[in-house]
Each structure stands twice: as structure tokens, then as C-alpha cells.
Amino acid sequence: MSTAFITHADCLKHDMGAGHPEQPARLTAIEDQLIASGIDAYLQRYEAPLATEEQLARVHPIEYLRAIRDAAPESGRVHLDPDTAMNAHTLNASLRAAGAGVLAIDLVFKNKNQNAFCSVRPPGHHACRARPMGFCIFNSVAVAARHAMQAHGIERVAIIDFDVHHGNGTEEIFEGDPAVLMASTFQHPFYPYSGTEMPASNMVNVPLPAGAGSKQFHEAVTQHWIPALDEFRPELVMFSAGFDAHIEDDMAMLQFRDADYRWVTEQVKAVADRHAKGRIVSMLEGGYALSALGRSVVQHLRVLAGLN
Ligand SMILES: [Zn+2]
């Protein structure tokens, strides 16, 4: 079984304006590196469907879904918060991003693909139940996790978040939920300034100081994430895969390298192999240095696809 690669042209049309770091070129930078690395030939491509209201409503209140639909402009741009804007295509891009995760879950649980990567935008992990935030509108990883539980009957999902920013939205949605274990690393103190005040027991949060790099990241994973994951025994492993902790990414001040994304994917894949029949669904979050983003995604995908 191959690795699914799920994306959609609508995700390129969501545009928050010249100079915004969360830009369409992020996805084309990934495509460029897929071709340059030759890994494209090993991926099975799918177009992301639109998430349905039923799927989104497992995470977000109906009133929130209605408010986002009402806010969507027919032309021009509308700001939802200082960092997050909608143009005429943002609603569909957001529905495709969440729908990609739903399709990925179905492919993996129907044994069509061993694992899947969703190359989509906007990202999702800052989106709370009823609030857009930090470039995010729908919490796509949460929608996909709930779909796995509701449509495929599983009881334990692990969410791994190595984005440089704490996934506050995902934490708000799942804190105290025994069906989810969330393991994350993030720069602290840093936006969104959450994740360190008495996190719930199903949150394995490892804050890292500015300047931390491979050594501190590897320690966090081996000392904190892996023991908790092995105790939890997930039936599905998901990644909130943000690549903005890369040393070349000036959004923040962590110093991860290309090889760290390969290494962490290997560590987590071994967990999925031990407990979850190898089932992994990975969703793109941040990553703003275009070359580093594309190269790091390739490192992540090489492991998912079983290439050396
Ligand atoms: Zn981020």
C-alpha cells in the first residue's frame, strides 16, 4: 500500500494578501520539491473533497459554521482577526483542507493506503471550537480525528504536533478527552502563549526555549512523547505537521534541521507500527521558509512512503 498525497487547486486560491507568510506559494514549494526529489512517483494523488457540515459539526458549533459562511466575501478580503483573512476562495479552501483529512482517514481505514499526507491550506491547529485564529479557520486535524472515531469506530487517536507554535485550538477541543492523546513541542514563551499552564493529563506538552535545536527536540520525543504514546496505544496516529521550527524559518527561533523531520517521523511511525497497524494521517500546518518547507516535507514523506 502506498502513501496518499491529498491536495486541491482551491487551496492555492486562498490568498491573504501580498507579504502574508501563509501564502499559496507554500504549496507550490512543496510540489517543486516532490519533483526535484523524485518522490512524486511513489505517492498516490487524490483531490480533496469538501468537508460536509455534519463532519465539521463534530468539532465546531453550527452557529460558528454559519458565521464563517456569512463572513465569506464574494470579492475583496475580510479580516477575521489581525492575522487571518478570507477572500472569495477561502471558504472552499478551508472546506477542502478539512475534507482532505476526512478522505485521508477513509483511505487508511479502508486499507487503500497505508498512510496519507494532506498538503492543504489554510492550516488548522489554532482554530478553536468557535473561534478562528492564527491563519486557521476550521481545525482540520480535529475534524479528521473525530471522523475516525465516528465513522470507523476507533477509541484512541494520538495527535503529534511539532509545529513551532502550540496547537491551542486542538488542545481546547480535546483537553480532558480520554479518546485523544496530544503530544507536542513548541517554542515557549511564544505565540499563542498557551500550553504550559497546568495542561490536562492527555496533553504531553514539551515547551522549548528560543534557540533549542535537534538535541532538545530529540530529548523531548524520546523522554516524553514515546513513553506516553506507548502507554496510550493509539489505534491511529495523526500529525499536525508544521515545519516552522526549521532553522531557516524566521517565523520563530527554534533550530530544527531537515533531518529532524525525518527522524521524528521514523520515531512516530514505529509507534504506529506497534499499536495502530501503521495507520498515519498527517496534515500540513505551518512552515514559511519555502525551500526548507518543501525539503522538510520530502523528509517526512520519504519515511511515510517507506523509502530510504
Ligand atoms: Zn506554526
PDB file of C-alpha atoms and ligand atoms in Angstrom:
ATOM      1  CA  MET A   1       0.000   0.000   0.000  1.00  0.00           C
ATOM      2  CA  SER A   2       1.341   3.388  -0.977  1.00  0.00           C
ATOM      3  CA  THR A   3       1.218   6.785   0.663  1.00  0.00           C
ATOM      4  CA  ALA A   4      -1.713   9.027  -0.283  1.00  0.00           C
ATOM      5  CA  PHE A   5      -0.975  12.676  -1.124  1.00  0.00           C
ATOM      6  CA  ILE A   6      -4.101  14.802  -0.917  1.00  0.00           C
ATOM      7  CA  THR A   7      -4.414  18.386  -2.091  1.00  0.00           C
ATOM      8  CA  HIS A   8      -6.682  20.642  -4.184  1.00  0.00           C
ATOM      9  CA  ALA A   9      -6.264  23.638  -6.503  1.00  0.00           C
ATOM     10  CA  ASP A  10      -8.764  25.589  -4.351  1.00  0.00           C
ATOM     11  CA  CYS A  11      -6.120  25.678  -1.592  1.00  0.00           C
ATOM     12  CA  LEU A  12      -3.955  27.815  -3.913  1.00  0.00           C
ATOM     13  CA  LYS A  13      -6.711  30.413  -4.359  1.00  0.00           C
ATOM     14  CA  HIS A  14      -6.985  31.339  -0.677  1.00  0.00           C
ATOM     15  CA  ASP A  15      -4.807  34.455  -0.527  1.00  0.00           C
ATOM     16  CA  MET A  16      -4.460  36.771   2.475  1.00  0.00           C
ATOM     17  CA  GLY A  17      -2.547  39.450   0.600  1.00  0.00           C
ATOM     18  CA  ALA A  18       0.946  40.307  -0.625  1.00  0.00           C
ATOM     19  CA  GLY A  19       3.554  39.757   2.048  1.00  0.00           C
ATOM     20  CA  HIS A  20       1.432  37.415   4.182  1.00  0.00           C
ATOM     21  CA  PRO A  21       3.637  34.456   5.135  1.00  0.00           C
ATOM     22  CA  GLU A  22       0.771  31.939   4.873  1.00  0.00           C
ATOM     23  CA  GLN A  23       0.769  32.201   1.090  1.00  0.00           C
ATOM     24  CA  PRO A  24      -0.207  29.996  -1.873  1.00  0.00           C
ATOM     25  CA  ALA A  25       3.475  29.587  -2.810  1.00  0.00           C
ATOM     26  CA  ARG A  26       3.874  27.292   0.202  1.00  0.00           C
ATOM     27  CA  LEU A  27       2.031  24.522  -1.622  1.00  0.00           C
ATOM     28  CA  THR A  28       3.877  25.050  -4.905  1.00  0.00           C
ATOM     29  CA  ALA A  29       7.186  24.944  -2.987  1.00  0.00           C
ATOM     30  CA  ILE A  30       6.176  21.502  -1.715  1.00  0.00           C
ATOM     31  CA  GLU A  31       5.236  20.366  -5.236  1.00  0.00           C
ATOM     32  CA  ASP A  32       8.590  21.614  -6.564  1.00  0.00           C
ATOM     33  CA  GLN A  33      10.491  19.535  -4.014  1.00  0.00           C
ATOM     34  CA  LEU A  34       8.378  16.438  -4.652  1.00  0.00           C
ATOM     35  CA  ILE A  35       9.513  16.586  -8.269  1.00  0.00           C
ATOM     36  CA  ALA A  36      13.118  17.556  -7.531  1.00  0.00           C
ATOM     37  CA  SER A  37      13.485  14.676  -5.062  1.00  0.00           C
ATOM     38  CA  GLY A  38      11.807  12.115  -7.312  1.00  0.00           C
ATOM     39  CA  ILE A  39       9.427  11.106  -4.503  1.00  0.00           C
ATOM     40  CA  ASP A  40       6.383  12.150  -6.513  1.00  0.00           C
ATOM     41  CA  ALA A  41       6.456   8.810  -8.354  1.00  0.00           C
ATOM     42  CA  TYR A  42       5.891   6.942  -5.074  1.00  0.00           C
ATOM     43  CA  LEU A  43       2.793   8.862  -3.993  1.00  0.00           C
ATOM     44  CA  GLN A  44      -0.831   8.196  -4.894  1.00  0.00           C
ATOM     45  CA  ARG A  45      -2.545  11.516  -5.539  1.00  0.00           C
ATOM     46  CA  TYR A  46      -6.098  12.428  -4.612  1.00  0.00           C
ATOM     47  CA  GLU A  47      -8.169  15.608  -4.844  1.00  0.00           C
ATOM     48  CA  ALA A  48      -9.511  16.818  -1.510  1.00  0.00           C
ATOM     49  CA  PRO A  49     -13.320  16.783  -1.258  1.00  0.00           C
ATOM     50  CA  LEU A  50     -15.293  19.498   0.542  1.00  0.00           C
ATOM     51  CA  ALA A  51     -15.929  18.619   4.184  1.00  0.00           C
ATOM     52  CA  THR A  52     -19.635  18.355   4.947  1.00  0.00           C
ATOM     53  CA  GLU A  53     -21.449  20.302   7.638  1.00  0.00           C
ATOM     54  CA  GLU A  54     -22.032  17.038   9.512  1.00  0.00           C
ATOM     55  CA  GLN A  55     -18.281  16.336   9.569  1.00  0.00           C
ATOM     56  CA  LEU A  56     -17.384  19.875  10.685  1.00  0.00           C
ATOM     57  CA  ALA A  57     -20.142  19.940  13.322  1.00  0.00           C
ATOM     58  CA  ARG A  58     -18.408  17.115  15.221  1.00  0.00           C
ATOM     59  CA  VAL A  59     -15.886  19.823  16.248  1.00  0.00           C
ATOM     60  CA  HIS A  60     -17.416  23.255  15.587  1.00  0.00           C
ATOM     61  CA  PRO A  61     -20.867  24.538  16.714  1.00  0.00           C
ATOM     62  CA  ILE A  62     -23.389  25.062  13.910  1.00  0.00           C
ATOM     63  CA  GLU A  63     -23.545  28.763  14.819  1.00  0.00           C
ATOM     64  CA  TYR A  64     -19.791  29.068  14.162  1.00  0.00           C
ATOM     65  CA  LEU A  65     -20.078  27.314  10.792  1.00  0.00           C
ATOM     66  CA  ARG A  66     -22.899  29.687   9.875  1.00  0.00           C
ATOM     67  CA  ALA A  67     -20.870  32.732  10.973  1.00  0.00           C
ATOM     68  CA  ILE A  68     -17.922  31.687   8.787  1.00  0.00           C
ATOM     69  CA  ARG A  69     -20.208  31.127   5.792  1.00  0.00           C
ATOM     70  CA  ASP A  70     -21.795  34.536   6.416  1.00  0.00           C
ATOM     71  CA  ALA A  71     -18.388  36.229   6.719  1.00  0.00           C
ATOM     72  CA  ALA A  72     -17.096  34.840   3.394  1.00  0.00           C
ATOM     73  CA  PRO A  73     -16.860  37.719   0.895  1.00  0.00           C
ATOM     74  CA  GLU A  74     -17.839  37.477  -2.776  1.00  0.00           C
ATOM     75  CA  SER A  75     -14.880  39.690  -3.613  1.00  0.00           C
ATOM     76  CA  GLY A  76     -12.139  41.544  -1.780  1.00  0.00           C
ATOM     77  CA  ARG A  77     -10.898  40.479   1.626  1.00  0.00           C
ATOM     78  CA  VAL A  78     -12.416  40.288   5.117  1.00  0.00           C
ATOM     79  CA  HIS A  79     -10.306  40.030   8.279  1.00  0.00           C
ATOM     80  CA  LEU A  80     -11.417  37.544  10.954  1.00  0.00           C
ATOM     81  CA  ASP A  81      -8.535  38.511  13.263  1.00  0.00           C
ATOM     82  CA  PRO A  82      -5.377  40.582  12.680  1.00  0.00           C
ATOM     83  CA  ASP A  83      -3.583  37.545  11.155  1.00  0.00           C
ATOM     84  CA  THR A  84      -6.441  35.726   9.449  1.00  0.00           C
ATOM     85  CA  ALA A  85      -8.400  36.877   6.411  1.00  0.00           C
ATOM     86  CA  MET A  86     -10.890  35.429   3.942  1.00  0.00           C
ATOM     87  CA  ASN A  87     -11.109  36.110   0.220  1.00  0.00           C
ATOM     88  CA  ALA A  88     -13.727  34.733  -2.164  1.00  0.00           C
ATOM     89  CA  HIS A  89     -11.969  31.346  -2.241  1.00  0.00           C
ATOM     90  CA  THR A  90     -11.111  30.919   1.439  1.00  0.00           C
ATOM     91  CA  LEU A  91     -14.313  29.141   2.423  1.00  0.00           C
ATOM     92  CA  ASN A  92     -13.820  26.454  -0.219  1.00  0.00           C
ATOM     93  CA  ALA A  93     -10.104  26.135   0.582  1.00  0.00           C
ATOM     94  CA  SER A  94     -10.975  25.656   4.267  1.00  0.00           C
ATOM     95  CA  LEU A  95     -13.617  23.066   3.418  1.00  0.00           C
ATOM     96  CA  ARG A  96     -11.100  21.247   1.176  1.00  0.00           C
ATOM     97  CA  ALA A  97      -8.457  21.319   3.929  1.00  0.00           C
ATOM     98  CA  ALA A  98     -10.834  19.676   6.391  1.00  0.00           C
ATOM     99  CA  GLY A  99     -12.200  17.372   3.685  1.00  0.00           C
ATOM    100  CA  ALA A 100      -8.674  16.207   2.853  1.00  0.00           C
ATOM    101  CA  GLY A 101      -8.303  14.916   6.397  1.00  0.00           C
ATOM    102  CA  VAL A 102     -11.636  13.106   6.200  1.00  0.00           C
ATOM    103  CA  LEU A 103     -10.662  11.452   2.900  1.00  0.00           C
ATOM    104  CA  ALA A 104      -7.265  10.509   4.352  1.00  0.00           C
ATOM    105  CA  ILE A 105      -8.960   8.759   7.273  1.00  0.00           C
ATOM    106  CA  ASP A 106     -11.272   6.834   4.938  1.00  0.00           C
ATOM    107  CA  LEU A 107      -8.391   5.745   2.674  1.00  0.00           C
ATOM    108  CA  VAL A 108      -6.325   4.491   5.588  1.00  0.00           C
ATOM    109  CA  PHE A 109      -9.190   2.670   7.314  1.00  0.00           C
ATOM    110  CA  LYS A 110     -10.408   1.092   4.056  1.00  0.00           C
ATOM    111  CA  ASN A 111      -6.851  -0.191   3.503  1.00  0.00           C
ATOM    112  CA  LYS A 112      -6.473   1.731   0.254  1.00  0.00           C
ATOM    113  CA  ASN A 113      -3.347   3.449   1.571  1.00  0.00           C
ATOM    114  CA  GLN A 114      -1.061   2.725   4.497  1.00  0.00           C
ATOM    115  CA  ASN A 115      -0.783   6.404   5.390  1.00  0.00           C
ATOM    116  CA  ALA A 116      -1.603   9.831   3.980  1.00  0.00           C
ATOM    117  CA  PHE A 117      -0.288  13.400   3.829  1.00  0.00           C
ATOM    118  CA  CYS A 118      -2.621  16.350   3.261  1.00  0.00           C
ATOM    119  CA  SER A 119      -0.868  19.248   1.508  1.00  0.00           C
ATOM    120  CA  VAL A 120      -3.531  21.826   2.240  1.00  0.00           C
ATOM    121  CA  ARG A 121      -4.069  25.360   3.483  1.00  0.00           C
ATOM    122  CA  PRO A 122      -5.323  27.175   5.478  1.00  0.00           C
ATOM    123  CA  PRO A 123      -3.778  25.321   8.422  1.00  0.00           C
ATOM    124  CA  GLY A 124      -5.991  24.331  11.357  1.00  0.00           C
ATOM    125  CA  HIS A 125      -4.369  23.802  14.744  1.00  0.00           C
ATOM    126  CA  HIS A 126      -5.060  27.291  16.166  1.00  0.00           C
ATOM    127  CA  ALA A 127      -8.763  27.135  15.238  1.00  0.00           C
ATOM    128  CA  CYS A 128     -10.791  26.719  18.424  1.00  0.00           C
ATOM    129  CA  ARG A 129     -14.311  25.302  18.610  1.00  0.00           C
ATOM    130  CA  ALA A 130     -15.923  28.676  17.974  1.00  0.00           C
ATOM    131  CA  ARG A 131     -13.076  30.984  17.005  1.00  0.00           C
ATOM    132  CA  PRO A 132     -10.763  31.402  14.005  1.00  0.00           C
ATOM    133  CA  MET A 133      -7.196  32.268  14.971  1.00  0.00           C
ATOM    134  CA  GLY A 134      -3.626  32.460  13.690  1.00  0.00           C
ATOM    135  CA  PHE A 135      -4.250  31.756   9.953  1.00  0.00           C
ATOM    136  CA  CYS A 136      -6.699  28.925  10.872  1.00  0.00           C
ATOM    137  CA  ILE A 137     -10.470  28.692  10.315  1.00  0.00           C
ATOM    138  CA  PHE A 138     -11.509  25.046  10.773  1.00  0.00           C
ATOM    139  CA  ASN A 139      -9.476  22.665  12.930  1.00  0.00           C
ATOM    140  CA  SER A 140      -8.864  20.103  10.206  1.00  0.00           C
ATOM    141  CA  VAL A 141      -6.858  17.637  12.301  1.00  0.00           C
ATOM    142  CA  ALA A 142      -9.629  17.601  14.920  1.00  0.00           C
ATOM    143  CA  VAL A 143     -12.321  17.104  12.263  1.00  0.00           C
ATOM    144  CA  ALA A 144     -10.345  14.164  10.861  1.00  0.00           C
ATOM    145  CA  ALA A 145      -9.741  12.640  14.309  1.00  0.00           C
ATOM    146  CA  ARG A 146     -13.454  12.821  15.141  1.00  0.00           C
ATOM    147  CA  HIS A 147     -14.304  11.295  11.751  1.00  0.00           C
ATOM    148  CA  ALA A 148     -12.022   8.358  12.537  1.00  0.00           C
ATOM    149  CA  MET A 149     -13.893   7.791  15.804  1.00  0.00           C
ATOM    150  CA  GLN A 150     -17.412   8.286  14.450  1.00  0.00           C
ATOM    151  CA  ALA A 151     -17.150   6.646  11.039  1.00  0.00           C
ATOM    152  CA  HIS A 152     -14.603   3.923  11.802  1.00  0.00           C
ATOM    153  CA  GLY A 153     -15.310   3.191  15.444  1.00  0.00           C
ATOM    154  CA  ILE A 154     -11.863   3.673  16.921  1.00  0.00           C
ATOM    155  CA  GLU A 155     -11.413   4.748  20.516  1.00  0.00           C
ATOM    156  CA  ARG A 156      -7.863   6.121  20.756  1.00  0.00           C
ATOM    157  CA  VAL A 157      -6.234   8.719  18.478  1.00  0.00           C
ATOM    158  CA  ALA A 158      -2.790  10.231  19.049  1.00  0.00           C
ATOM    159  CA  ILE A 159      -2.135  13.697  17.628  1.00  0.00           C
ATOM    160  CA  ILE A 160       1.527  14.670  17.233  1.00  0.00           C
ATOM    161  CA  ASP A 161       2.127  18.399  16.770  1.00  0.00           C
ATOM    162  CA  PHE A 162       5.697  19.558  16.034  1.00  0.00           C
ATOM    163  CA  ASP A 163       4.752  22.999  14.690  1.00  0.00           C
ATOM    164  CA  VAL A 164       6.768  25.779  16.334  1.00  0.00           C
ATOM    165  CA  HIS A 165       3.525  27.252  17.695  1.00  0.00           C
ATOM    166  CA  HIS A 166       1.461  25.485  20.357  1.00  0.00           C
ATOM    167  CA  GLY A 167      -1.689  23.914  18.877  1.00  0.00           C
ATOM    168  CA  ASN A 168      -4.016  25.738  21.244  1.00  0.00           C
ATOM    169  CA  GLY A 169      -7.133  25.051  19.194  1.00  0.00           C
ATOM    170  CA  THR A 170      -6.576  21.301  19.138  1.00  0.00           C
ATOM    171  CA  GLU A 171      -5.853  21.393  22.868  1.00  0.00           C
ATOM    172  CA  GLU A 172      -9.061  23.329  23.582  1.00  0.00           C
ATOM    173  CA  ILE A 173     -11.089  20.810  21.564  1.00  0.00           C
ATOM    174  CA  PHE A 174      -9.609  17.660  23.132  1.00  0.00           C
ATOM    175  CA  GLU A 175      -8.361  18.579  26.631  1.00  0.00           C
ATOM    176  CA  GLY A 176      -9.678  16.030  29.117  1.00  0.00           C
ATOM    177  CA  ASP A 177     -10.948  13.750  26.314  1.00  0.00           C
ATOM    178  CA  PRO A 178      -9.713  10.201  27.072  1.00  0.00           C
ATOM    179  CA  ALA A 179     -10.015   9.252  23.379  1.00  0.00           C
ATOM    180  CA  VAL A 180      -7.174  11.589  22.394  1.00  0.00           C
ATOM    181  CA  LEU A 181      -3.551  11.897  23.446  1.00  0.00           C
ATOM    182  CA  MET A 182      -1.863  15.015  22.092  1.00  0.00           C
ATOM    183  CA  ALA A 183       1.947  15.188  22.135  1.00  0.00           C
ATOM    184  CA  SER A 184       3.602  18.430  21.135  1.00  0.00           C
ATOM    185  CA  THR A 185       6.727  20.532  21.147  1.00  0.00           C
ATOM    186  CA  PHE A 186       6.633  24.284  20.650  1.00  0.00           C
ATOM    187  CA  GLN A 187       8.682  27.398  21.303  1.00  0.00           C
ATOM    188  CA  HIS A 188       7.846  28.993  24.636  1.00  0.00           C
ATOM    189  CA  PRO A 189       7.265  31.729  25.549  1.00  0.00           C
ATOM    190  CA  PHE A 190       5.862  32.479  22.103  1.00  0.00           C
ATOM    191  CA  TYR A 191       2.575  32.862  20.213  1.00  0.00           C
ATOM    192  CA  PRO A 192      -0.107  31.813  21.184  1.00  0.00           C
ATOM    193  CA  TYR A 193       1.307  31.784  24.758  1.00  0.00           C
ATOM    194  CA  SER A 194      -0.616  28.651  25.748  1.00  0.00           C
ATOM    195  CA  GLY A 195       0.143  25.038  26.602  1.00  0.00           C
ATOM    196  CA  THR A 196       2.124  25.481  29.805  1.00  0.00           C
ATOM    197  CA  GLU A 197      -0.459  26.416  32.491  1.00  0.00           C
ATOM    198  CA  MET A 198      -1.468  23.080  34.034  1.00  0.00           C
ATOM    199  CA  PRO A 199      -2.267  21.190  30.811  1.00  0.00           C
ATOM    200  CA  ALA A 200      -4.802  18.337  31.048  1.00  0.00           C
ATOM    201  CA  SER A 201      -3.394  14.851  31.620  1.00  0.00           C
ATOM    202  CA  ASN A 202      -3.965  13.843  27.966  1.00  0.00           C
ATOM    203  CA  MET A 203      -1.673  16.681  26.800  1.00  0.00           C
ATOM    204  CA  VAL A 204       2.037  15.856  26.572  1.00  0.00           C
ATOM    205  CA  ASN A 205       3.285  19.389  26.031  1.00  0.00           C
ATOM    206  CA  VAL A 206       7.023  19.996  25.849  1.00  0.00           C
ATOM    207  CA  PRO A 207       7.840  23.720  25.612  1.00  0.00           C
ATOM    208  CA  LEU A 208      11.276  24.511  24.157  1.00  0.00           C
ATOM    209  CA  PRO A 209      13.193  27.765  24.684  1.00  0.00           C
ATOM    210  CA  ALA A 210      14.204  30.003  21.775  1.00  0.00           C
ATOM    211  CA  GLY A 211      17.405  28.652  20.253  1.00  0.00           C
ATOM    212  CA  ALA A 212      16.658  24.996  21.018  1.00  0.00           C
ATOM    213  CA  GLY A 213      17.506  22.595  18.210  1.00  0.00           C
ATOM    214  CA  SER A 214      17.879  18.924  17.335  1.00  0.00           C
ATOM    215  CA  LYS A 215      19.227  17.787  20.711  1.00  0.00           C
ATOM    216  CA  GLN A 216      16.402  19.268  22.773  1.00  0.00           C
ATOM    217  CA  PHE A 217      13.812  18.080  20.246  1.00  0.00           C
ATOM    218  CA  HIS A 218      15.124  14.510  20.287  1.00  0.00           C
ATOM    219  CA  GLU A 219      15.125  14.513  24.094  1.00  0.00           C
ATOM    220  CA  ALA A 220      11.515  15.734  24.165  1.00  0.00           C
ATOM    221  CA  VAL A 221      10.423  12.983  21.799  1.00  0.00           C
ATOM    222  CA  THR A 222      12.305  10.094  23.392  1.00  0.00           C
ATOM    223  CA  GLN A 223      11.796  11.084  27.029  1.00  0.00           C
ATOM    224  CA  HIS A 224       8.238  12.436  26.922  1.00  0.00           C
ATOM    225  CA  TRP A 225       6.309  11.582  23.753  1.00  0.00           C
ATOM    226  CA  ILE A 226       7.264   7.960  23.092  1.00  0.00           C
ATOM    227  CA  PRO A 227       6.639   6.584  26.616  1.00  0.00           C
ATOM    228  CA  ALA A 228       3.242   8.333  26.750  1.00  0.00           C
ATOM    229  CA  LEU A 229       2.322   7.092  23.275  1.00  0.00           C
ATOM    230  CA  ASP A 230       3.282   3.502  24.091  1.00  0.00           C
ATOM    231  CA  GLU A 231       1.177   3.621  27.243  1.00  0.00           C
ATOM    232  CA  PHE A 232      -1.788   5.115  25.336  1.00  0.00           C
ATOM    233  CA  ARG A 233      -1.637   2.536  22.486  1.00  0.00           C
ATOM    234  CA  PRO A 234      -3.244   4.665  19.749  1.00  0.00           C
ATOM    235  CA  GLU A 235      -5.293   2.983  17.016  1.00  0.00           C
ATOM    236  CA  LEU A 236      -4.465   5.878  14.693  1.00  0.00           C
ATOM    237  CA  VAL A 237      -1.605   8.365  14.714  1.00  0.00           C
ATOM    238  CA  MET A 238      -2.089  11.836  13.266  1.00  0.00           C
ATOM    239  CA  PHE A 239       0.452  14.585  12.671  1.00  0.00           C
ATOM    240  CA  SER A 240      -0.209  18.290  12.880  1.00  0.00           C
ATOM    241  CA  ALA A 241       2.829  18.716  10.670  1.00  0.00           C
ATOM    242  CA  GLY A 242       4.128  22.267  10.875  1.00  0.00           C
ATOM    243  CA  PHE A 243       7.648  22.897   9.616  1.00  0.00           C
ATOM    244  CA  ASP A 244       8.178  26.393  11.047  1.00  0.00           C
ATOM    245  CA  ALA A 245      10.593  25.223  13.769  1.00  0.00           C
ATOM    246  CA  HIS A 246      13.194  24.871  10.974  1.00  0.00           C
ATOM    247  CA  ILE A 247      16.377  26.906  11.455  1.00  0.00           C
ATOM    248  CA  GLU A 248      15.793  28.658   8.111  1.00  0.00           C
ATOM    249  CA  ASP A 249      12.263  29.727   9.107  1.00  0.00           C
ATOM    250  CA  ASP A 250      12.352  33.201  10.618  1.00  0.00           C
ATOM    251  CA  MET A 251       8.767  32.991  11.895  1.00  0.00           C
ATOM    252  CA  ALA A 252      10.290  31.715  15.163  1.00  0.00           C
ATOM    253  CA  MET A 253      13.568  30.864  16.839  1.00  0.00           C
ATOM    254  CA  LEU A 254      13.894  27.081  17.051  1.00  0.00           C
ATOM    255  CA  GLN A 255      16.654  25.400  15.077  1.00  0.00           C
ATOM    256  CA  PHE A 256      15.352  22.113  13.680  1.00  0.00           C
ATOM    257  CA  ARG A 257      17.049  20.727  10.541  1.00  0.00           C
ATOM    258  CA  ASP A 258      15.709  18.782   7.554  1.00  0.00           C
ATOM    259  CA  ALA A 259      16.930  15.532   9.130  1.00  0.00           C
ATOM    260  CA  ASP A 260      14.953  16.145  12.324  1.00  0.00           C
ATOM    261  CA  TYR A 261      11.704  15.834  10.388  1.00  0.00           C
ATOM    262  CA  ARG A 262      12.864  12.516   9.003  1.00  0.00           C
ATOM    263  CA  TRP A 263      13.927  11.346  12.474  1.00  0.00           C
ATOM    264  CA  VAL A 264      10.717  12.306  14.253  1.00  0.00           C
ATOM    265  CA  THR A 265       8.649  10.679  11.517  1.00  0.00           C
ATOM    266  CA  GLU A 266      10.646   7.448  11.999  1.00  0.00           C
ATOM    267  CA  GLN A 267      10.086   7.523  15.765  1.00  0.00           C
ATOM    268  CA  VAL A 268       6.362   8.109  15.452  1.00  0.00           C
ATOM    269  CA  LYS A 269       5.969   5.623  12.589  1.00  0.00           C
ATOM    270  CA  ALA A 270       7.446   2.964  14.862  1.00  0.00           C
ATOM    271  CA  VAL A 271       4.723   3.789  17.416  1.00  0.00           C
ATOM    272  CA  ALA A 272       2.062   3.490  14.694  1.00  0.00           C
ATOM    273  CA  ASP A 273       3.545   0.153  13.619  1.00  0.00           C
ATOM    274  CA  ARG A 274       3.489  -1.162  17.204  1.00  0.00           C
ATOM    275  CA  HIS A 275      -0.066  -0.124  18.080  1.00  0.00           C
ATOM    276  CA  ALA A 276      -2.018   1.250  15.111  1.00  0.00           C
ATOM    277  CA  LYS A 277      -1.356  -1.189  12.235  1.00  0.00           C
ATOM    278  CA  GLY A 278       0.847   1.557  10.776  1.00  0.00           C
ATOM    279  CA  ARG A 279      -2.084   3.936  10.233  1.00  0.00           C
ATOM    280  CA  ILE A 280      -0.854   7.549   9.978  1.00  0.00           C
ATOM    281  CA  VAL A 281      -2.634  10.645   8.693  1.00  0.00           C
ATOM    282  CA  SER A 282      -0.501  13.787   8.500  1.00  0.00           C
ATOM    283  CA  MET A 283      -1.829  17.285   7.884  1.00  0.00           C
ATOM    284  CA  LEU A 284       0.206  20.334   6.918  1.00  0.00           C
ATOM    285  CA  GLU A 285       0.154  23.164   9.451  1.00  0.00           C
ATOM    286  CA  GLY A 286       2.829  25.917   9.380  1.00  0.00           C
ATOM    287  CA  GLY A 287       6.162  26.295   7.575  1.00  0.00           C
ATOM    288  CA  TYR A 288       7.004  29.581   5.896  1.00  0.00           C
ATOM    289  CA  ALA A 289      10.593  29.344   4.605  1.00  0.00           C
ATOM    290  CA  LEU A 290       9.662  27.952   1.215  1.00  0.00           C
ATOM    291  CA  SER A 291      12.725  25.853   0.385  1.00  0.00           C
ATOM    292  CA  ALA A 292      13.043  24.467   3.926  1.00  0.00           C
ATOM    293  CA  LEU A 293       9.316  23.678   3.938  1.00  0.00           C
ATOM    294  CA  GLY A 294       9.484  21.716   0.699  1.00  0.00           C
ATOM    295  CA  ARG A 295      12.635  19.825   1.710  1.00  0.00           C
ATOM    296  CA  SER A 296      11.280  19.003   5.164  1.00  0.00           C
ATOM    297  CA  VAL A 297       8.005  17.689   3.747  1.00  0.00           C
ATOM    298  CA  VAL A 298      10.068  15.428   1.479  1.00  0.00           C
ATOM    299  CA  GLN A 299      11.951  14.071   4.522  1.00  0.00           C
ATOM    300  CA  HIS A 300       8.625  13.406   6.264  1.00  0.00           C
ATOM    301  CA  LEU A 301       7.151  11.739   3.156  1.00  0.00           C
ATOM    302  CA  ARG A 302      10.189   9.555   2.499  1.00  0.00           C
ATOM    303  CA  VAL A 303       9.623   7.869   5.847  1.00  0.00           C
ATOM    304  CA  LEU A 304       5.860   7.597   5.350  1.00  0.00           C
ATOM    305  CA  ALA A 305       6.424   6.043   1.915  1.00  0.00           C
ATOM    306  CA  GLY A 306       8.995   3.585   3.287  1.00  0.00           C
ATOM    307  CA  LEU A 307      11.877   4.920   1.185  1.00  0.00           C
ATOM    308  CA  ASN A 308      15.454   5.172   2.440  1.00  0.00           C
TER     309      ASN A 308
HETATM  310 ZN    ZN B   1       3.192  27.447  13.307  1.00  0.00          ZN
END
